[in-house]
Short mmCIF file of the C-alpha atoms (twelve columns), coordinates in Angstrom:
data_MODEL
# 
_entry.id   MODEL 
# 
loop_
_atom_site.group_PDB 
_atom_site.id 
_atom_site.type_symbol 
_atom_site.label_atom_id 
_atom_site.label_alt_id 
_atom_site.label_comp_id 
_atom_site.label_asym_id 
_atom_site.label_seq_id 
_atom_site.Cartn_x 
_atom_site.Cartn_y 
_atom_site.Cartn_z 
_atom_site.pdbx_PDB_model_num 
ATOM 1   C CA . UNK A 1   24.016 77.438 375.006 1 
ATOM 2   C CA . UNK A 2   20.268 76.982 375.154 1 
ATOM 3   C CA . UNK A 3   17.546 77.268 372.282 1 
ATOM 4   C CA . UNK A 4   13.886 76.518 373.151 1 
ATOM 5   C CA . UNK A 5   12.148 75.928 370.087 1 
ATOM 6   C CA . UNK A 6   8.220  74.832 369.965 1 
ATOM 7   C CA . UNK A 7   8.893  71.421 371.287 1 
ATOM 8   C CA . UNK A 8   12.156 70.950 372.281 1 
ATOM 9   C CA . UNK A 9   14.974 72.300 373.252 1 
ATOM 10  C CA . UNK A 10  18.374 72.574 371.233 1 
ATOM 11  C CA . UNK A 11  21.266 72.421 373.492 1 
ATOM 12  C CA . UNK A 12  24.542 74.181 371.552 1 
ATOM 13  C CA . UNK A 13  27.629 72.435 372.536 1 
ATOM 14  C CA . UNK A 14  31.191 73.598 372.312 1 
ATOM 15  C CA . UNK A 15  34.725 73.272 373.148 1 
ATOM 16  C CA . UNK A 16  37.101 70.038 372.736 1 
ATOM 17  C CA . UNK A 17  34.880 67.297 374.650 1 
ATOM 18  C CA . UNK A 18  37.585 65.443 375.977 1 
ATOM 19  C CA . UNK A 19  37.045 66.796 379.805 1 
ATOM 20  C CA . UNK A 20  34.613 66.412 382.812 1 
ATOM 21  C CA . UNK A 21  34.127 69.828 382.626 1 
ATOM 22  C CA . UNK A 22  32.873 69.885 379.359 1 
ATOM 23  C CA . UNK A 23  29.659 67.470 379.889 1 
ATOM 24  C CA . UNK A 24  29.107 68.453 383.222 1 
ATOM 25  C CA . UNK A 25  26.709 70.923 383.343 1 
ATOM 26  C CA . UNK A 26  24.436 68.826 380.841 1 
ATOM 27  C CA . UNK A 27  23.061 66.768 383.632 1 
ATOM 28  C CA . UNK A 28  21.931 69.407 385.095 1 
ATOM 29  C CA . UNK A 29  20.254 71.635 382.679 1 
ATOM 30  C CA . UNK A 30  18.550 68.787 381.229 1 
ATOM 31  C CA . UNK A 31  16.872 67.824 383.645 1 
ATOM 32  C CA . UNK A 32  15.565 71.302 384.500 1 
ATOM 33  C CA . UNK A 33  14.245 71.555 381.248 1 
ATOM 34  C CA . UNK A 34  12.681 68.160 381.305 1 
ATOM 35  C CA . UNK A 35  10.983 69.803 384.713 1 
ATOM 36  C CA . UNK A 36  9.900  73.027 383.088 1 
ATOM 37  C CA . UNK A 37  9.440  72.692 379.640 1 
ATOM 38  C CA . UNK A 38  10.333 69.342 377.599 1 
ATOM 39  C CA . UNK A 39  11.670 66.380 377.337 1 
ATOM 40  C CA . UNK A 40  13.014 66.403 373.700 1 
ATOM 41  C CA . UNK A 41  16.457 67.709 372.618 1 
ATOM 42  C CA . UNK A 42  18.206 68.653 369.759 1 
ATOM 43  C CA . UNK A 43  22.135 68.449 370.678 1 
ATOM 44  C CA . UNK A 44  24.274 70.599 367.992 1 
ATOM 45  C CA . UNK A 45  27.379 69.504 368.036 1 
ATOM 46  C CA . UNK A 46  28.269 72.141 365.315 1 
ATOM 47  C CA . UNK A 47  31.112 73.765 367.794 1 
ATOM 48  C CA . UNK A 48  32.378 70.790 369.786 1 
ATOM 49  C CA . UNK A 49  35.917 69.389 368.193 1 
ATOM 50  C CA . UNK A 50  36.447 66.232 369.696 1 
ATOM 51  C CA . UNK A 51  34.496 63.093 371.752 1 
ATOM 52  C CA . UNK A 52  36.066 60.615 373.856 1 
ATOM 53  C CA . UNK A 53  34.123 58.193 376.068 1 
ATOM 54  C CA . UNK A 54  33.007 60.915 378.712 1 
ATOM 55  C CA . UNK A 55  31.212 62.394 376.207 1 
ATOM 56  C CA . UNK A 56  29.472 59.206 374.697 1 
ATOM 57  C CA . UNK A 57  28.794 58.178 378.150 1 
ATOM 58  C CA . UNK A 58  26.675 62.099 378.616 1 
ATOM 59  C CA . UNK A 59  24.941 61.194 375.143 1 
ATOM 60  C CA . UNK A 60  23.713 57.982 376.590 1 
ATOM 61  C CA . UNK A 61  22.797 59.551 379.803 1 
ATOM 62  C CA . UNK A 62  21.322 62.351 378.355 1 
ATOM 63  C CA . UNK A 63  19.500 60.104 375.927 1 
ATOM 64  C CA . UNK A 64  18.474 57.840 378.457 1 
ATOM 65  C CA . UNK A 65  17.000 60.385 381.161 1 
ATOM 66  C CA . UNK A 66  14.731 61.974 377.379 1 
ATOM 67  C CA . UNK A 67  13.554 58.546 376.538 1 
ATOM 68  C CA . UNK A 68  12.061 57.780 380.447 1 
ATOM 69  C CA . UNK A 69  11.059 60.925 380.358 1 
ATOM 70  C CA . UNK A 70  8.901  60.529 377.019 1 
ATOM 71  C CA . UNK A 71  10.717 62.606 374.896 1 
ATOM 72  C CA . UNK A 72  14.178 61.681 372.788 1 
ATOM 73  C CA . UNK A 73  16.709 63.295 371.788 1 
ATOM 74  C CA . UNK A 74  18.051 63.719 367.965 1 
ATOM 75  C CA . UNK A 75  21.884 64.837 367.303 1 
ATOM 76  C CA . UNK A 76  22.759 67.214 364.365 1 
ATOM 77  C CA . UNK A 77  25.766 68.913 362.803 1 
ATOM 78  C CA . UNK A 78  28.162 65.827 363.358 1 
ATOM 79  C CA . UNK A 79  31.569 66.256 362.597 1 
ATOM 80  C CA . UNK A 80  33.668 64.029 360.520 1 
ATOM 81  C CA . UNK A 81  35.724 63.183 363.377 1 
ATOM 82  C CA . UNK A 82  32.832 62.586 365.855 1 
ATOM 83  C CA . UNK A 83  31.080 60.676 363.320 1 
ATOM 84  C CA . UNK A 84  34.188 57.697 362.949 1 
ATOM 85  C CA . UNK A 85  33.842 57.732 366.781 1 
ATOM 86  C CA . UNK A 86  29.783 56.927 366.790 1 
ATOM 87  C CA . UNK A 87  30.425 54.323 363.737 1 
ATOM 88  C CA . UNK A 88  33.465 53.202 365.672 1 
ATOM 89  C CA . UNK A 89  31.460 52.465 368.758 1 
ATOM 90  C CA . UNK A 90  27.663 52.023 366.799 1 
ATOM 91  C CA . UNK A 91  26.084 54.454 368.607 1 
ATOM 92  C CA . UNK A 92  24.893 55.780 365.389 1 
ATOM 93  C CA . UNK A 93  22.788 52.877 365.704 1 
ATOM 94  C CA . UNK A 94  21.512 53.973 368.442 1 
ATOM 95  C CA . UNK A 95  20.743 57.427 368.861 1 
ATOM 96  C CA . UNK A 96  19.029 59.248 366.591 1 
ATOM 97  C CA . UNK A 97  21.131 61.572 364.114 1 
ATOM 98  C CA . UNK A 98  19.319 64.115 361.965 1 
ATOM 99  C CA . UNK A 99  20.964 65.897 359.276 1 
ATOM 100 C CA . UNK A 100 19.673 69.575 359.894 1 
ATOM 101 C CA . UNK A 101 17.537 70.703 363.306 1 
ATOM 102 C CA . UNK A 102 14.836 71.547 360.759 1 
ATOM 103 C CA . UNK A 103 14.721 67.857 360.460 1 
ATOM 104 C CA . UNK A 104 15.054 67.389 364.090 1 
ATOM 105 C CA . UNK A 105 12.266 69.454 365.240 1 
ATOM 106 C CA . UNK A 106 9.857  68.144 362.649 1 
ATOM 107 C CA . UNK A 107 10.393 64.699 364.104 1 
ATOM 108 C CA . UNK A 108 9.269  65.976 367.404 1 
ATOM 109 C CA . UNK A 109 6.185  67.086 365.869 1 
ATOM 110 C CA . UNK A 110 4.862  63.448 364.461 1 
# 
């Protein structure tokens, strides 16, 4: 699920993550938005369960393609679970984690 908001837009994910499937279509919006609208994203990850290494790997990606594009990318509603795995691997180093998408957006607009 897609939210534009003023300067970014806030991509709702959902479901296990454990599958292909599941971060497919990512690649693909993204960059459509990059094209039409903006490079910064908010991922929610209010209503996904699970993360294995697909699913980093997308974060990275997605990550990645935001930063060349100048934008970034800031990650919010973390599950306990998810959260050992970013620790576990220090990706929380890495990407940026906000603790509410109010706090998300208004570090897009510094």
């Amino acid at each position: 699920k897609l939210i534009t908001h003023k300067n970014c837009t806030e991509l709702c994910l959902s479901g296990k993550g454990l599958s292909n499937e599941d971060f497919e279509p990512l690649s693909e919006i993204t960059s459509e938005q990059i094209k039409k609208y903006s490079p910064n994203f908010i991922l929610n990850l209010e209503n996904l369960d699970l993360i294995n290494s697909l699913g980093l790997n997308s974060f990275i990606k997605l990550f990645t393609k935001s930063r060349n594009s100048g934008g970034d990318l800031y990650i919010v509603n973390i599950s306990d679970k998810i959260n050992q795995v970013l620790l576990l691997t220090k990706l929380n180093t890495v990407l940026n984690i906000a603790k509410s998408i109010d706090e998300a957006k208004n570090n897009f607009d510094k």
